[in-house]
PDB file of C-alpha atoms in Angstrom:
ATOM      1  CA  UNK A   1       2.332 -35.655  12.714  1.00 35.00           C
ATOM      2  CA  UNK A   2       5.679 -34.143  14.317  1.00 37.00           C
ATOM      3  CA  UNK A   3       6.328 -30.788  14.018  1.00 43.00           C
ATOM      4  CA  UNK A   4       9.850 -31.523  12.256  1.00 40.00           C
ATOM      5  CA  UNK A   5       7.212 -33.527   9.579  1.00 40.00           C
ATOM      6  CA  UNK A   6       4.957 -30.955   9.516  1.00 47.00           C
ATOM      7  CA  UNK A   7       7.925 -27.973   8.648  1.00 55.00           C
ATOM      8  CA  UNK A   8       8.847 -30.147   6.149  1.00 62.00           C
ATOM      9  CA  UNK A   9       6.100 -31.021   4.312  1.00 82.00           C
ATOM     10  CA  UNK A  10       3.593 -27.739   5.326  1.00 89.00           C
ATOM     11  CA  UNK A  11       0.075 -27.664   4.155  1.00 92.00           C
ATOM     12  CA  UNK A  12      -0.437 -25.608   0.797  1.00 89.00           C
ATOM     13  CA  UNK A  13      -3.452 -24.027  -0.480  1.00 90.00           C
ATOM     14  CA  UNK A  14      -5.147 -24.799  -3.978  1.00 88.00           C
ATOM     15  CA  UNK A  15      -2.986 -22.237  -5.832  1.00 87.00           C
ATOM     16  CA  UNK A  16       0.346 -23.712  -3.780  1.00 89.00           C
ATOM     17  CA  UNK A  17       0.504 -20.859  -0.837  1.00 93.00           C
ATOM     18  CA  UNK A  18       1.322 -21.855   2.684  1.00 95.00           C
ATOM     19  CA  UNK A  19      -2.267 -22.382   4.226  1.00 93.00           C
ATOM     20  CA  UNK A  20       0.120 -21.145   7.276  1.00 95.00           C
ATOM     21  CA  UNK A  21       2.614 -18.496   6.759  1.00 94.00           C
ATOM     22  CA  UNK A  22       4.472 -19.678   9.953  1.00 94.00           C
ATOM     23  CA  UNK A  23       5.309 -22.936   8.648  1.00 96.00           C
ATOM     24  CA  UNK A  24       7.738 -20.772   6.188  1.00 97.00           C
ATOM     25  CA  UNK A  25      11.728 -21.625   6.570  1.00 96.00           C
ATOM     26  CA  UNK A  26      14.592 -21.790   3.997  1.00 97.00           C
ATOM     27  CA  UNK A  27      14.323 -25.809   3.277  1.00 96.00           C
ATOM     28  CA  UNK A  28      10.240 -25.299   2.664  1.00 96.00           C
ATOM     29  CA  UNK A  29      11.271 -22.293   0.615  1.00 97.00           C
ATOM     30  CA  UNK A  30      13.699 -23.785  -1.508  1.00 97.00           C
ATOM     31  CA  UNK A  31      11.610 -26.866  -2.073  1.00 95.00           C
ATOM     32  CA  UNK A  32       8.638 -24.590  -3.125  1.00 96.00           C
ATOM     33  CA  UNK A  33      11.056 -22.988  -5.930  1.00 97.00           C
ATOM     34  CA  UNK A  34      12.113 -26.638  -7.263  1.00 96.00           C
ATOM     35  CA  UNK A  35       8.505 -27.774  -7.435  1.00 94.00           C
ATOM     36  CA  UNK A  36       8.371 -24.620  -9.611  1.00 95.00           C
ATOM     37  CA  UNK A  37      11.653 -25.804 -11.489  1.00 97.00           C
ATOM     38  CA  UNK A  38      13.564 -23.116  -9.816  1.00 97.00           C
ATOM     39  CA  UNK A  39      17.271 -23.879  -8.304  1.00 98.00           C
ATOM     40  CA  UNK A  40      17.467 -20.367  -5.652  1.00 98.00           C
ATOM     41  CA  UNK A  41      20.363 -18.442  -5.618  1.00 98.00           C
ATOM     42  CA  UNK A  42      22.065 -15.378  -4.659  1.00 97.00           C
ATOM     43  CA  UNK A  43      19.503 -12.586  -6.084  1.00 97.00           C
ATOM     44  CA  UNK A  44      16.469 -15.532  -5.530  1.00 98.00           C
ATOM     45  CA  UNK A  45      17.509 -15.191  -1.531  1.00 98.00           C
ATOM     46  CA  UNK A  46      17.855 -11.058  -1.755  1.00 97.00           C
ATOM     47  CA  UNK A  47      14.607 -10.958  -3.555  1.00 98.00           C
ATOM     48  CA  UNK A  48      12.894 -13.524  -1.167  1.00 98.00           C
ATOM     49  CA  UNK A  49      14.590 -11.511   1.804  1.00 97.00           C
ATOM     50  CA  UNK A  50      13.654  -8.080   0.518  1.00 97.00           C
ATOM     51  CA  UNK A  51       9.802  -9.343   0.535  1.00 97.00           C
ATOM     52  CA  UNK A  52       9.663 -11.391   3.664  1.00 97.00           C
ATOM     53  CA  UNK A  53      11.737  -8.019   5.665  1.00 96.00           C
ATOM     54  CA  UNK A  54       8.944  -5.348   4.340  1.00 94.00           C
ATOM     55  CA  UNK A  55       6.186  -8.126   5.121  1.00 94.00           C
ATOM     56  CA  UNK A  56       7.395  -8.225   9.099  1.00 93.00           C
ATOM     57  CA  UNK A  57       7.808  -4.521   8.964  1.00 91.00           C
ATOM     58  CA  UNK A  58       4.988  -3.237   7.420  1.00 89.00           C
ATOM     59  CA  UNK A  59       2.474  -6.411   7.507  1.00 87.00           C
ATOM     60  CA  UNK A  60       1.712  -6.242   4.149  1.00 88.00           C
ATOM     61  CA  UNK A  61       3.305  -7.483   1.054  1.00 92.00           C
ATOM     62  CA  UNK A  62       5.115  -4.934  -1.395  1.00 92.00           C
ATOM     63  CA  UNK A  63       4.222  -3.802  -4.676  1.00 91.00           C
ATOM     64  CA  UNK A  64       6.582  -4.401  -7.381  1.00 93.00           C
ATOM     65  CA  UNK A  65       7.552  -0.775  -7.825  1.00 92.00           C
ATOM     66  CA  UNK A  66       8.376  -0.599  -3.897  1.00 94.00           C
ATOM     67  CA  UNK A  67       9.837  -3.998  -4.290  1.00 96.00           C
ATOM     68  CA  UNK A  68      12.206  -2.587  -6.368  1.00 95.00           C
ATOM     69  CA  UNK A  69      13.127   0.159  -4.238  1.00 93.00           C
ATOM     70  CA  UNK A  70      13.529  -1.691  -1.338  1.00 94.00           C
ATOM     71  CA  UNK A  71      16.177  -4.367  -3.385  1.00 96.00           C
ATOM     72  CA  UNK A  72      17.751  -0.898  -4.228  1.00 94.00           C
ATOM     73  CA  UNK A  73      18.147   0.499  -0.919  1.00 90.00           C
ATOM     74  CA  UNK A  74      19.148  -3.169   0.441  1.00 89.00           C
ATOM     75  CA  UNK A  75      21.514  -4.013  -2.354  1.00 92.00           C
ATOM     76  CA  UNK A  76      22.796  -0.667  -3.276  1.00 92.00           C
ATOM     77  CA  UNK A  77      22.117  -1.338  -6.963  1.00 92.00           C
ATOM     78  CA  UNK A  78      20.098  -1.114  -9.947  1.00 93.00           C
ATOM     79  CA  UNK A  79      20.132  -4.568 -11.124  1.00 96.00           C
ATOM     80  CA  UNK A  80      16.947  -5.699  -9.807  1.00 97.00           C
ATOM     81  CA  UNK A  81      14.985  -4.121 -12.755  1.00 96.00           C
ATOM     82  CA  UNK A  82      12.287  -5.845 -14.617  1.00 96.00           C
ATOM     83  CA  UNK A  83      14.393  -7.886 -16.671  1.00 97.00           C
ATOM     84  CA  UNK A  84      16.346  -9.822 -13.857  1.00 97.00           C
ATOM     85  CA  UNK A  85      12.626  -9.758 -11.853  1.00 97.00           C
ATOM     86  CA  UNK A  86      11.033 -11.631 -14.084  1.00 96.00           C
ATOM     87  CA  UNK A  87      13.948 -14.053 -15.453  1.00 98.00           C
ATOM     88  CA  UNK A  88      14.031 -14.967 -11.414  1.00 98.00           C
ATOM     89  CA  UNK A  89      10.461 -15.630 -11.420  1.00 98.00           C
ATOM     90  CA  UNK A  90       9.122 -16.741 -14.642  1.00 97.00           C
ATOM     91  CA  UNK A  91       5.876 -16.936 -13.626  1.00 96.00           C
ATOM     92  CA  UNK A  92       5.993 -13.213 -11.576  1.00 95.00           C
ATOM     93  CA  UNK A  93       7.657 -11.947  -8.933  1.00 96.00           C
ATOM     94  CA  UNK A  94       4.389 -10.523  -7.099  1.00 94.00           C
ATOM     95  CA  UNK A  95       3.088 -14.538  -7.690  1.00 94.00           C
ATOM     96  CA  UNK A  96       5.405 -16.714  -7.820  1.00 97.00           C
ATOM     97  CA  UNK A  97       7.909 -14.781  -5.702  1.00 97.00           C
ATOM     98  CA  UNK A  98       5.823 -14.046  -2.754  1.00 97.00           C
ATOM     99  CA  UNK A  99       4.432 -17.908  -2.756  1.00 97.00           C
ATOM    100  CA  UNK A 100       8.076 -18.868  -2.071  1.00 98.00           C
ATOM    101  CA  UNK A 101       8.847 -15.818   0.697  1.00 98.00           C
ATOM    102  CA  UNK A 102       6.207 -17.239   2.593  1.00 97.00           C
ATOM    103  CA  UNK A 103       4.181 -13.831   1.983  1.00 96.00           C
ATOM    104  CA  UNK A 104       0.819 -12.976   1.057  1.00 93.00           C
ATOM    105  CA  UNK A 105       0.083 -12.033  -2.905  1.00 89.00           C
ATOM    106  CA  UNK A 106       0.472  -7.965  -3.044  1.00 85.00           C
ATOM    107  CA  UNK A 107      -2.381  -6.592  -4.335  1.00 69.00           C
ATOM    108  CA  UNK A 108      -2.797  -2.828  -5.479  1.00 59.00           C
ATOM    109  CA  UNK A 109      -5.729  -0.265  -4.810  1.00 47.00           C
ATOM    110  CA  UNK A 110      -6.452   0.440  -8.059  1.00 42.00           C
ATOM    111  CA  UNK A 111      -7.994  -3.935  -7.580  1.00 40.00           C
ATOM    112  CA  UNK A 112      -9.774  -2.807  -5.194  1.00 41.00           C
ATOM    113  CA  UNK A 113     -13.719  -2.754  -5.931  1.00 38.00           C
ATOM    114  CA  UNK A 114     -14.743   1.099  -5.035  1.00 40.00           C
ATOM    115  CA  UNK A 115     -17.446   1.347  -7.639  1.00 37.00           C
ATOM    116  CA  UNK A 116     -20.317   0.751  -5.707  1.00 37.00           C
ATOM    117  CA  UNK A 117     -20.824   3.618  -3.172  1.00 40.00           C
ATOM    118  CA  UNK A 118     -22.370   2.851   0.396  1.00 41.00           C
ATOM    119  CA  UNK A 119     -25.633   2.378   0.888  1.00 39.00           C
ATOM    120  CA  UNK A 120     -27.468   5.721   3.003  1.00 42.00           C
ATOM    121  CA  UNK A 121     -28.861   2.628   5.314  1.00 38.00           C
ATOM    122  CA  UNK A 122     -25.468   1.390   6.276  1.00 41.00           C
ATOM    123  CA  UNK A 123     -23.761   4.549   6.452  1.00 42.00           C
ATOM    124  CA  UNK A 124     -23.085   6.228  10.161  1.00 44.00           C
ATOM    125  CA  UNK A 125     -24.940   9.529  10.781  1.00 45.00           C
ATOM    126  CA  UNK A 126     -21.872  10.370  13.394  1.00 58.00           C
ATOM    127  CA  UNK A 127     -19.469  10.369   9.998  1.00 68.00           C
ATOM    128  CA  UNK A 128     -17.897  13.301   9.997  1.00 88.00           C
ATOM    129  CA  UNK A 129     -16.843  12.547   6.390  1.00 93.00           C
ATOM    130  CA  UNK A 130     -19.686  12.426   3.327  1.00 93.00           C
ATOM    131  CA  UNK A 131     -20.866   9.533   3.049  1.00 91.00           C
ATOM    132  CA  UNK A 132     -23.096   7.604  -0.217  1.00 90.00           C
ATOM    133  CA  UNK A 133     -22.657  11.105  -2.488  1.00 93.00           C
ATOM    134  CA  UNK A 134     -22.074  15.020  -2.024  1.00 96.00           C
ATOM    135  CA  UNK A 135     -23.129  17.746  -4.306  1.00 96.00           C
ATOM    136  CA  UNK A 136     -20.441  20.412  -4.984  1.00 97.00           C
ATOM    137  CA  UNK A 137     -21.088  23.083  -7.764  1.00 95.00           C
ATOM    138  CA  UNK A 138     -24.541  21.583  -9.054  1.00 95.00           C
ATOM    139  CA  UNK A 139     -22.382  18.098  -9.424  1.00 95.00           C
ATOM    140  CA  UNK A 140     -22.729  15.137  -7.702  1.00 96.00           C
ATOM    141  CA  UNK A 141     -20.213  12.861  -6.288  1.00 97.00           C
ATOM    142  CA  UNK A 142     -20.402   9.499  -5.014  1.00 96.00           C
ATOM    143  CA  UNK A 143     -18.060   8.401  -2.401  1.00 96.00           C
ATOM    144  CA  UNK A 144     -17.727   4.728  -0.969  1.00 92.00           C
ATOM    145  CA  UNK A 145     -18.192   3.669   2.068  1.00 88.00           C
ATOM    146  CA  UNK A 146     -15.122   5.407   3.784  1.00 90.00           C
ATOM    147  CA  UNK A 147     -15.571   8.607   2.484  1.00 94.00           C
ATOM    148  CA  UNK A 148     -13.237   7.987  -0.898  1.00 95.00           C
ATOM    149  CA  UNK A 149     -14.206   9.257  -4.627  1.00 96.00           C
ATOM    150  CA  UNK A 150     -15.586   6.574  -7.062  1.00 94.00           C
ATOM    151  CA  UNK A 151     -14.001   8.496  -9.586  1.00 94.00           C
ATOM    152  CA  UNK A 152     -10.349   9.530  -8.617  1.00 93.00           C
ATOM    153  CA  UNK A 153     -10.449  11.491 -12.030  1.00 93.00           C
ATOM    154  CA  UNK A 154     -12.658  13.761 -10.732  1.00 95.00           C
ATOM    155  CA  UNK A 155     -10.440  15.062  -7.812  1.00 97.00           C
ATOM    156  CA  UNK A 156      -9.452  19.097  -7.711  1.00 97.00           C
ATOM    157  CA  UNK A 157      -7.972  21.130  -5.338  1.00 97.00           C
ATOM    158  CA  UNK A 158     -11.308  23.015  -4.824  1.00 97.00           C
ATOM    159  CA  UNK A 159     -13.033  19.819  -3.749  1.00 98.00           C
ATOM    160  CA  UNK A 160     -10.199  18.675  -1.823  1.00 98.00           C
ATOM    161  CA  UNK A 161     -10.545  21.973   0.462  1.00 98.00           C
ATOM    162  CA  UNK A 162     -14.520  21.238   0.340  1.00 98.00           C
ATOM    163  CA  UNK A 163     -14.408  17.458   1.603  1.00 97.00           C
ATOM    164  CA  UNK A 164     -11.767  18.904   3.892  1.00 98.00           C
ATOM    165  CA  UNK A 165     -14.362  21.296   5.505  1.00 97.00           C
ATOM    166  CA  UNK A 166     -16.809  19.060   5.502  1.00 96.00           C
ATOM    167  CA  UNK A 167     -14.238  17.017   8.243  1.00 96.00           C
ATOM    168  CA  UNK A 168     -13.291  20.197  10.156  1.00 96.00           C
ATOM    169  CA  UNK A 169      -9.932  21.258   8.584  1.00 97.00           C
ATOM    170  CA  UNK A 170      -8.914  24.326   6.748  1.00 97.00           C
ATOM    171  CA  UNK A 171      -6.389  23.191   4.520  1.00 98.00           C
ATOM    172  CA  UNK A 172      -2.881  25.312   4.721  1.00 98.00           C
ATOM    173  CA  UNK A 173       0.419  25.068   3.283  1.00 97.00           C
ATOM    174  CA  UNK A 174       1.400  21.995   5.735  1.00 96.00           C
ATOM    175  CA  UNK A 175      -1.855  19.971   4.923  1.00 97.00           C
ATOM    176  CA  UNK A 176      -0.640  20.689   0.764  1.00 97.00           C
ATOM    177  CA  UNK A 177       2.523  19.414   1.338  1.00 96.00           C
ATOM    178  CA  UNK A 178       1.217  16.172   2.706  1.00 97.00           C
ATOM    179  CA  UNK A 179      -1.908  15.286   0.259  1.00 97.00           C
ATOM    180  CA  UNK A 180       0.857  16.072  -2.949  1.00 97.00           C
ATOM    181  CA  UNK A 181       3.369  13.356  -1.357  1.00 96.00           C
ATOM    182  CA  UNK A 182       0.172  11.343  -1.207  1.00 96.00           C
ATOM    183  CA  UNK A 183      -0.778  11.635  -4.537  1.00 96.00           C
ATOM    184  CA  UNK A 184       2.797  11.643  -5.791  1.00 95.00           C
ATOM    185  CA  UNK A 185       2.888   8.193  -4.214  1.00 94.00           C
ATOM    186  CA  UNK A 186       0.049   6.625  -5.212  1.00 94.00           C
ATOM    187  CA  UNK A 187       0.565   7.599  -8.822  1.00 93.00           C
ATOM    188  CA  UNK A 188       4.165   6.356  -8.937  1.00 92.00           C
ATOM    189  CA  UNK A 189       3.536   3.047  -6.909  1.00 91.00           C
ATOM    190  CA  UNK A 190      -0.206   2.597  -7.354  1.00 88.00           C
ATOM    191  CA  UNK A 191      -1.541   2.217  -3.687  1.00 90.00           C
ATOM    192  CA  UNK A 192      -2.138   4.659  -1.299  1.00 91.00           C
ATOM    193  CA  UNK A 193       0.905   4.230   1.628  1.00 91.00           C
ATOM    194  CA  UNK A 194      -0.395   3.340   5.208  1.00 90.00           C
ATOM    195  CA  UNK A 195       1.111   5.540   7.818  1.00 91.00           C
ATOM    196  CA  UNK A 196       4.263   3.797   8.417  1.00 90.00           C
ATOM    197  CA  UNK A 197       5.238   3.344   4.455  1.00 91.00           C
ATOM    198  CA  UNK A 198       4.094   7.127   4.571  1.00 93.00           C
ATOM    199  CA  UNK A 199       6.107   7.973   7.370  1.00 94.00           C
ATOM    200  CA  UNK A 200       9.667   6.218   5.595  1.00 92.00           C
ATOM    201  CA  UNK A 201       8.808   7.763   2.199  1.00 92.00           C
ATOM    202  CA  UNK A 202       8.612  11.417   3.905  1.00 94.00           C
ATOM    203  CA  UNK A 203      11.442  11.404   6.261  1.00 93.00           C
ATOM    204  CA  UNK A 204      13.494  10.176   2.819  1.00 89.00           C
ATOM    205  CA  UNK A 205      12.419  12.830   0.659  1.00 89.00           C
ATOM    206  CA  UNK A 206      10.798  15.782   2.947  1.00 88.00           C
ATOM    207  CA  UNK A 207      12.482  15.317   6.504  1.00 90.00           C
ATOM    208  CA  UNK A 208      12.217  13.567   9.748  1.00 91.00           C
ATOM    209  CA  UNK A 209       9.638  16.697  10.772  1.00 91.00           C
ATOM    210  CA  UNK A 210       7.078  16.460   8.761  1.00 89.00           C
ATOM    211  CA  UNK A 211       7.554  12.860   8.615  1.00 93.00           C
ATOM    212  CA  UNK A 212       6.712  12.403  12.718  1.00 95.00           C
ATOM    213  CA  UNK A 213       3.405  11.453  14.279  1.00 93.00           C
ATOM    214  CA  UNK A 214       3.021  14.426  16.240  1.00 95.00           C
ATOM    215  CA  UNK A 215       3.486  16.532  12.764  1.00 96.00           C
ATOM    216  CA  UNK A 216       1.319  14.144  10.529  1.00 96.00           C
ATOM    217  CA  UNK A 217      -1.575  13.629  13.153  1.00 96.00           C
ATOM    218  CA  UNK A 218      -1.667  17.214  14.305  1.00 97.00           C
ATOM    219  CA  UNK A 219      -2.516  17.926  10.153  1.00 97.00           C
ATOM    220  CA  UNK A 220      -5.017  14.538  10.205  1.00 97.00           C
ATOM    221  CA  UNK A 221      -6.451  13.629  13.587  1.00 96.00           C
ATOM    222  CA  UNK A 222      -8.657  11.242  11.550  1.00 94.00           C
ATOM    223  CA  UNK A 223      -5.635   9.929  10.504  1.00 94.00           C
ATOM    224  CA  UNK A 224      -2.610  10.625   8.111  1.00 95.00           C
ATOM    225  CA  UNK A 225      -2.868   7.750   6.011  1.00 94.00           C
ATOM    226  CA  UNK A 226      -7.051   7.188   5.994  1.00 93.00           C
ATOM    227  CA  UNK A 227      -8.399  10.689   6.189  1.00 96.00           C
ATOM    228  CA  UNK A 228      -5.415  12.030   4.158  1.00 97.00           C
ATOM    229  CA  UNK A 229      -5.914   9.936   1.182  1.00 96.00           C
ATOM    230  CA  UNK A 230      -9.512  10.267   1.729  1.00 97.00           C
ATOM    231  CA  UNK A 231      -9.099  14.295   1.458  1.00 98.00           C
ATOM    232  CA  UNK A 232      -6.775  13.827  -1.950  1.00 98.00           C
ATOM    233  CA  UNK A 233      -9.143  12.167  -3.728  1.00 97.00           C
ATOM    234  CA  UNK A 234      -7.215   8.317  -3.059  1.00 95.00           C
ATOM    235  CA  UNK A 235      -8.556   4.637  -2.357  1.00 92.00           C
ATOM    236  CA  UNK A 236      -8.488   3.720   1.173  1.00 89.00           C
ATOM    237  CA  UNK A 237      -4.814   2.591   1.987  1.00 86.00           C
ATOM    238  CA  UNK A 238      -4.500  -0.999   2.456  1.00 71.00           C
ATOM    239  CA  UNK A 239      -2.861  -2.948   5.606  1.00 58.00           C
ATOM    240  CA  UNK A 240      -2.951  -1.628   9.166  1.00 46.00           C
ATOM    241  CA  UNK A 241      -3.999   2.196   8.246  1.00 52.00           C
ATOM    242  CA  UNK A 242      -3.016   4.196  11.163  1.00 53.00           C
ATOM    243  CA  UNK A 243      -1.672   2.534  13.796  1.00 51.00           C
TER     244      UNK A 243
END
């Protein structure tokens, strides 16, 4: 088969994804959207370009809520709201309008399975973070297999500055400032930001400062995104943690 054949006519996966997300262009998008029964237009294209331009920057695919934001920032508008989401995409914009960007499906942490903790066999003696369970104040807590709470509901600042010890850190004003941006994101968006969402999101609302690696790193050696969200009692981030 040509290449020319194979852009247009790209190989799809049983739920009609590109099998290949490089076989993605304009024509095989807007052919996608009329096997759908959608004719693209203006806001399908800044929808479709808002998803594909956070995909190549952040290599994952965005959450509605940050979808949102980013059509806000791009677009300089509020239009993009539910509504106008989901008369654009009948079927959902996290579905149906990632399938047509050429993206992969967003998914959010609180999918992810963290109800089974790791098993004492599997888990690395050199961890500097509890692993399988820790006992704090005659209660137990089970952790999964990076360190994270089962139960996010049973976070405090007291065990926060206990799981922090536990990973060498003595948590000050600067370590504070970071964990409540972390947990102000995660409950407003629903996933816990890898360190380059984290990194945008702070320089917008904090400052460049506290939003640098130096800064960040020199609070969480193990890791701003991972060993912070581990610390305030959040899921794992999802994509390419700390790189």
């Amino acid at each position: 088969m040509s290449k020319g054949a194979s852009q247009a006519n790209p190989e799809l996966l049983s739920d009609g994804r590109l099998a290949d997300l490089n076989s993605w262009s304009k024509d095989v998008a807007t052919q996608m959207a009329a096997n759908d029964g959608i004719t693209l237009g203006d806001d399908h294209w800044h929808v479709i370009s808002a998803m594909r331009d956070y995909y190549s920057e952040y290599n994952v695919s965005p959450v509605k809520k940050l979808l949102k934001r980013s059509l806000k920032d791009h677009t300089k508008s509020d239009r993009f709201d539910d509504q106008l989401l989901d008369s654009l995409f009948p079927h959902g914009v996290l579905t149906q309008g990632s399938k047509i960007a050429g993206v992969p499906l967003p998914y959010l942490d609180v999918e992810l399975e963290r109800s089974t903790p790791h098993s004492k066999k599997q888990a690395s003696a050199e961890a500097s973070h509890f692993v399988d369970s820790f006992e704090f104040e005659g209660a137990q807590y089970p952790v999964t297999q990076t360190g994270n709470l089962v139960d996010l509901h049973l976070w405090n600042e007291k065990l926060a500055e206990f799981m922090a010890k536990k990973e060498g850190i003595d948590l000050t004003h600067e370590h504070w400032e970071i964990l409540n941006f972390l947990r102000k994101f995660y409950f407003e968006f629903g996933i816990a930001p890898m360190v380059k969402i984290l990194q945008k999101h702070l320089a917008h609302e904090i400052g460049t400062t506290q939003a640098s690696r130096e800064h960040l790193y020199g609070l969480f050696p193990g890791g701003p995104s991972r060993q912070g969200s581990r610390i305030a009692g959040l899921p794992e981030p999802q994509g390419c943690i700390d790189g």
